[in-house]
C-alpha cells in the first residue's frame, strides 16, 4: 500500500503522508477504513515507530485520520475536503511554475502552447 523511497531527499514521514493521501484520492482507502497501528506500519516499512507516529500526527492535524482510544486509527469521512486541498496545492505549484516561466520571458500564449 505504501511505497517509500529511502534514497529520496523527501523525509520519510512526508512520503508516508503523501502516500496515504494518494491512496484516499485513488479509492484504495475509504472513509472509516482502519489504518495499521503505528508499530505494525513501522515494522512493515522497516522504519522507526516515531517516524510513523509523526506521519499519523500530521495526518490527524490535516483531519485525514482520527484516533479512537482502544479501537485504533481510522480514515475520516472528509474525503472531498482532502481532494480539494490536494487540488489547491497542485494549482499553487502550477502557478509558481507559470510565474517562473513568465519571469524567464515566456508569454502566457507560449506557456499554454508548450503545455498542450
PDB file of C-alpha atoms in Angstrom:
ATOM      1  CA  UNK A   1       0.000   0.000   0.000  1.00  0.00           C
ATOM      2  CA  UNK A   2       2.751   2.482   0.921  1.00  0.00           C
ATOM      3  CA  UNK A   3       5.928   2.781  -1.137  1.00  0.00           C
ATOM      4  CA  UNK A   4       8.847   4.592   0.443  1.00  0.00           C
ATOM      5  CA  UNK A   5      11.926   5.772  -1.450  1.00  0.00           C
ATOM      6  CA  UNK A   6      14.673   5.503   1.134  1.00  0.00           C
ATOM      7  CA  UNK A   7      17.092   7.406  -1.135  1.00  0.00           C
ATOM      8  CA  UNK A   8      14.763  10.373  -1.621  1.00  0.00           C
ATOM      9  CA  UNK A   9      15.524  13.727  -0.058  1.00  0.00           C
ATOM     10  CA  UNK A  10      11.870  13.944   0.967  1.00  0.00           C
ATOM     11  CA  UNK A  11      11.591  12.937   4.636  1.00  0.00           C
ATOM     12  CA  UNK A  12      10.069   9.508   5.160  1.00  0.00           C
ATOM     13  CA  UNK A  13       7.241  10.854   7.326  1.00  0.00           C
ATOM     14  CA  UNK A  14       6.233  13.225   4.488  1.00  0.00           C
ATOM     15  CA  UNK A  15       6.346  10.341   1.996  1.00  0.00           C
ATOM     16  CA  UNK A  16       4.009   8.350   4.247  1.00  0.00           C
ATOM     17  CA  UNK A  17       1.580  11.288   4.478  1.00  0.00           C
ATOM     18  CA  UNK A  18       1.646  11.726   0.691  1.00  0.00           C
ATOM     19  CA  UNK A  19       1.176   8.012   0.057  1.00  0.00           C
ATOM     20  CA  UNK A  20      -1.829   7.802   2.383  1.00  0.00           C
ATOM     21  CA  UNK A  21      -3.383  10.900   0.779  1.00  0.00           C
ATOM     22  CA  UNK A  22      -2.877   9.335  -2.653  1.00  0.00           C
ATOM     23  CA  UNK A  23      -4.444   6.055  -1.503  1.00  0.00           C
ATOM     24  CA  UNK A  24      -7.505   8.007  -0.364  1.00  0.00           C
ATOM     25  CA  UNK A  25      -7.724  10.022  -3.577  1.00  0.00           C
ATOM     26  CA  UNK A  26      -7.458   6.870  -5.705  1.00  0.00           C
ATOM     27  CA  UNK A  27     -10.026   4.999  -3.629  1.00  0.00           C
ATOM     28  CA  UNK A  28      -7.644   2.449  -2.108  1.00  0.00           C
ATOM     29  CA  UNK A  29      -8.567   3.793   1.327  1.00  0.00           C
ATOM     30  CA  UNK A  30     -12.149   4.742   2.084  1.00  0.00           C
ATOM     31  CA  UNK A  31     -13.872   6.587   4.929  1.00  0.00           C
ATOM     32  CA  UNK A  32     -13.845   4.640   8.181  1.00  0.00           C
ATOM     33  CA  UNK A  33     -11.162   2.195   6.964  1.00  0.00           C
ATOM     34  CA  UNK A  34      -8.875   1.225   9.816  1.00  0.00           C
ATOM     35  CA  UNK A  35      -5.219   2.116   9.490  1.00  0.00           C
ATOM     36  CA  UNK A  36      -2.465  -0.217  10.671  1.00  0.00           C
ATOM     37  CA  UNK A  37      -1.157   0.523  14.134  1.00  0.00           C
ATOM     38  CA  UNK A  38       1.974   2.650  14.369  1.00  0.00           C
ATOM     39  CA  UNK A  39       4.057  -0.388  15.287  1.00  0.00           C
ATOM     40  CA  UNK A  40       2.592  -2.537  12.508  1.00  0.00           C
ATOM     41  CA  UNK A  41       3.263   0.066   9.824  1.00  0.00           C
ATOM     42  CA  UNK A  42       6.755   0.776  11.186  1.00  0.00           C
ATOM     43  CA  UNK A  43       7.577  -2.926  11.102  1.00  0.00           C
ATOM     44  CA  UNK A  44       6.103  -3.331   7.599  1.00  0.00           C
ATOM     45  CA  UNK A  45       8.178  -0.407   6.286  1.00  0.00           C
ATOM     46  CA  UNK A  46      11.272  -1.246   8.330  1.00  0.00           C
ATOM     47  CA  UNK A  47      11.414   2.188   9.954  1.00  0.00           C
ATOM     48  CA  UNK A  48      11.355   3.694  13.431  1.00  0.00           C
ATOM     49  CA  UNK A  49       7.870   3.840  15.015  1.00  0.00           C
ATOM     50  CA  UNK A  50       8.480   7.516  15.866  1.00  0.00           C
ATOM     51  CA  UNK A  51       8.564   8.274  12.130  1.00  0.00           C
ATOM     52  CA  UNK A  52       5.157   6.669  11.630  1.00  0.00           C
ATOM     53  CA  UNK A  53       3.866   8.456  14.726  1.00  0.00           C
ATOM     54  CA  UNK A  54       4.970  11.774  13.219  1.00  0.00           C
ATOM     55  CA  UNK A  55       3.158  10.889   9.970  1.00  0.00           C
ATOM     56  CA  UNK A  56      -0.004   9.964  11.820  1.00  0.00           C
ATOM     57  CA  UNK A  57       0.167  13.211  13.819  1.00  0.00           C
ATOM     58  CA  UNK A  58       0.464  15.175  10.573  1.00  0.00           C
ATOM     59  CA  UNK A  59      -2.481  13.273   9.074  1.00  0.00           C
ATOM     60  CA  UNK A  60      -4.525  13.906  12.213  1.00  0.00           C
ATOM     61  CA  UNK A  61      -3.720  17.621  12.071  1.00  0.00           C
ATOM     62  CA  UNK A  62      -4.989  17.620   8.471  1.00  0.00           C
ATOM     63  CA  UNK A  63      -8.181  15.813   9.598  1.00  0.00           C
ATOM     64  CA  UNK A  64      -7.399  12.884   7.314  1.00  0.00           C
ATOM     65  CA  UNK A  65      -7.324  10.298  10.092  1.00  0.00           C
ATOM     66  CA  UNK A  66      -8.724  10.153  13.589  1.00  0.00           C
ATOM     67  CA  UNK A  67      -7.627   8.052  16.532  1.00  0.00           C
ATOM     68  CA  UNK A  68     -10.161   6.412  18.790  1.00  0.00           C
ATOM     69  CA  UNK A  69      -8.591   5.196  22.002  1.00  0.00           C
ATOM     70  CA  UNK A  70      -8.551   1.418  22.387  1.00  0.00           C
ATOM     71  CA  UNK A  71     -10.095   0.970  18.916  1.00  0.00           C
ATOM     72  CA  UNK A  72      -7.432   2.254  16.523  1.00  0.00           C
ATOM     73  CA  UNK A  73      -6.887   4.853  13.830  1.00  0.00           C
ATOM     74  CA  UNK A  74      -9.388   5.400  11.037  1.00  0.00           C
ATOM     75  CA  UNK A  75      -9.752   7.378   7.810  1.00  0.00           C
ATOM     76  CA  UNK A  76     -12.156  10.292   8.316  1.00  0.00           C
ATOM     77  CA  UNK A  77     -15.210  10.838   6.165  1.00  0.00           C
ATOM     78  CA  UNK A  78     -13.883  14.157   4.849  1.00  0.00           C
ATOM     79  CA  UNK A  79     -12.615  12.743   1.534  1.00  0.00           C
ATOM     80  CA  UNK A  80     -13.980  15.640  -0.541  1.00  0.00           C
ATOM     81  CA  UNK A  81     -12.093  18.107   1.623  1.00  0.00           C
ATOM     82  CA  UNK A  82      -8.888  16.087   1.192  1.00  0.00           C
ATOM     83  CA  UNK A  83      -9.298  16.029  -2.585  1.00  0.00           C
ATOM     84  CA  UNK A  84      -9.995  19.782  -2.687  1.00  0.00           C
ATOM     85  CA  UNK A  85      -6.897  20.504  -0.589  1.00  0.00           C
ATOM     86  CA  UNK A  86      -4.762  18.364  -2.901  1.00  0.00           C
ATOM     87  CA  UNK A  87      -6.187  20.180  -5.958  1.00  0.00           C
ATOM     88  CA  UNK A  88      -5.465  23.586  -4.385  1.00  0.00           C
ATOM     89  CA  UNK A  89      -1.921  22.554  -3.529  1.00  0.00           C
ATOM     90  CA  UNK A  90      -1.356  21.305  -7.075  1.00  0.00           C
ATOM     91  CA  UNK A  91      -2.625  24.568  -8.555  1.00  0.00           C
ATOM     92  CA  UNK A  92      -0.335  26.548  -6.251  1.00  0.00           C
ATOM     93  CA  UNK A  93       2.627  24.560  -7.601  1.00  0.00           C
ATOM     94  CA  UNK A  94       1.466  25.162 -11.177  1.00  0.00           C
ATOM     95  CA  UNK A  95       1.016  28.895 -10.543  1.00  0.00           C
ATOM     96  CA  UNK A  96       4.502  29.149  -9.095  1.00  0.00           C
ATOM     97  CA  UNK A  97       5.930  27.407 -12.180  1.00  0.00           C
ATOM     98  CA  UNK A  98       3.969  29.677 -14.531  1.00  0.00           C
ATOM     99  CA  UNK A  99       5.238  32.745 -12.649  1.00  0.00           C
ATOM    100  CA  UNK A 100       8.824  31.473 -13.019  1.00  0.00           C
ATOM    101  CA  UNK A 101       8.332  30.907 -16.748  1.00  0.00           C
ATOM    102  CA  UNK A 102       6.948  34.434 -17.133  1.00  0.00           C
ATOM    103  CA  UNK A 103       9.983  35.812 -15.307  1.00  0.00           C
ATOM    104  CA  UNK A 104      12.159  33.936 -17.801  1.00  0.00           C
ATOM    105  CA  UNK A 105      10.447  35.852 -20.605  1.00  0.00           C
ATOM    106  CA  UNK A 106       7.795  33.458 -21.869  1.00  0.00           C
ATOM    107  CA  UNK A 107       4.331  34.779 -22.656  1.00  0.00           C
ATOM    108  CA  UNK A 108       1.152  33.082 -21.439  1.00  0.00           C
ATOM    109  CA  UNK A 109       0.472  32.010 -25.030  1.00  0.00           C
ATOM    110  CA  UNK A 110       3.867  30.279 -25.227  1.00  0.00           C
ATOM    111  CA  UNK A 111       3.311  28.595 -21.881  1.00  0.00           C
ATOM    112  CA  UNK A 112      -0.172  27.363 -22.890  1.00  0.00           C
ATOM    113  CA  UNK A 113       1.189  26.070 -26.201  1.00  0.00           C
ATOM    114  CA  UNK A 114       4.001  24.164 -24.509  1.00  0.00           C
ATOM    115  CA  UNK A 115       1.585  22.638 -22.008  1.00  0.00           C
ATOM    116  CA  UNK A 116      -0.668  21.362 -24.804  1.00  0.00           C
TER     117      UNK A 116
END
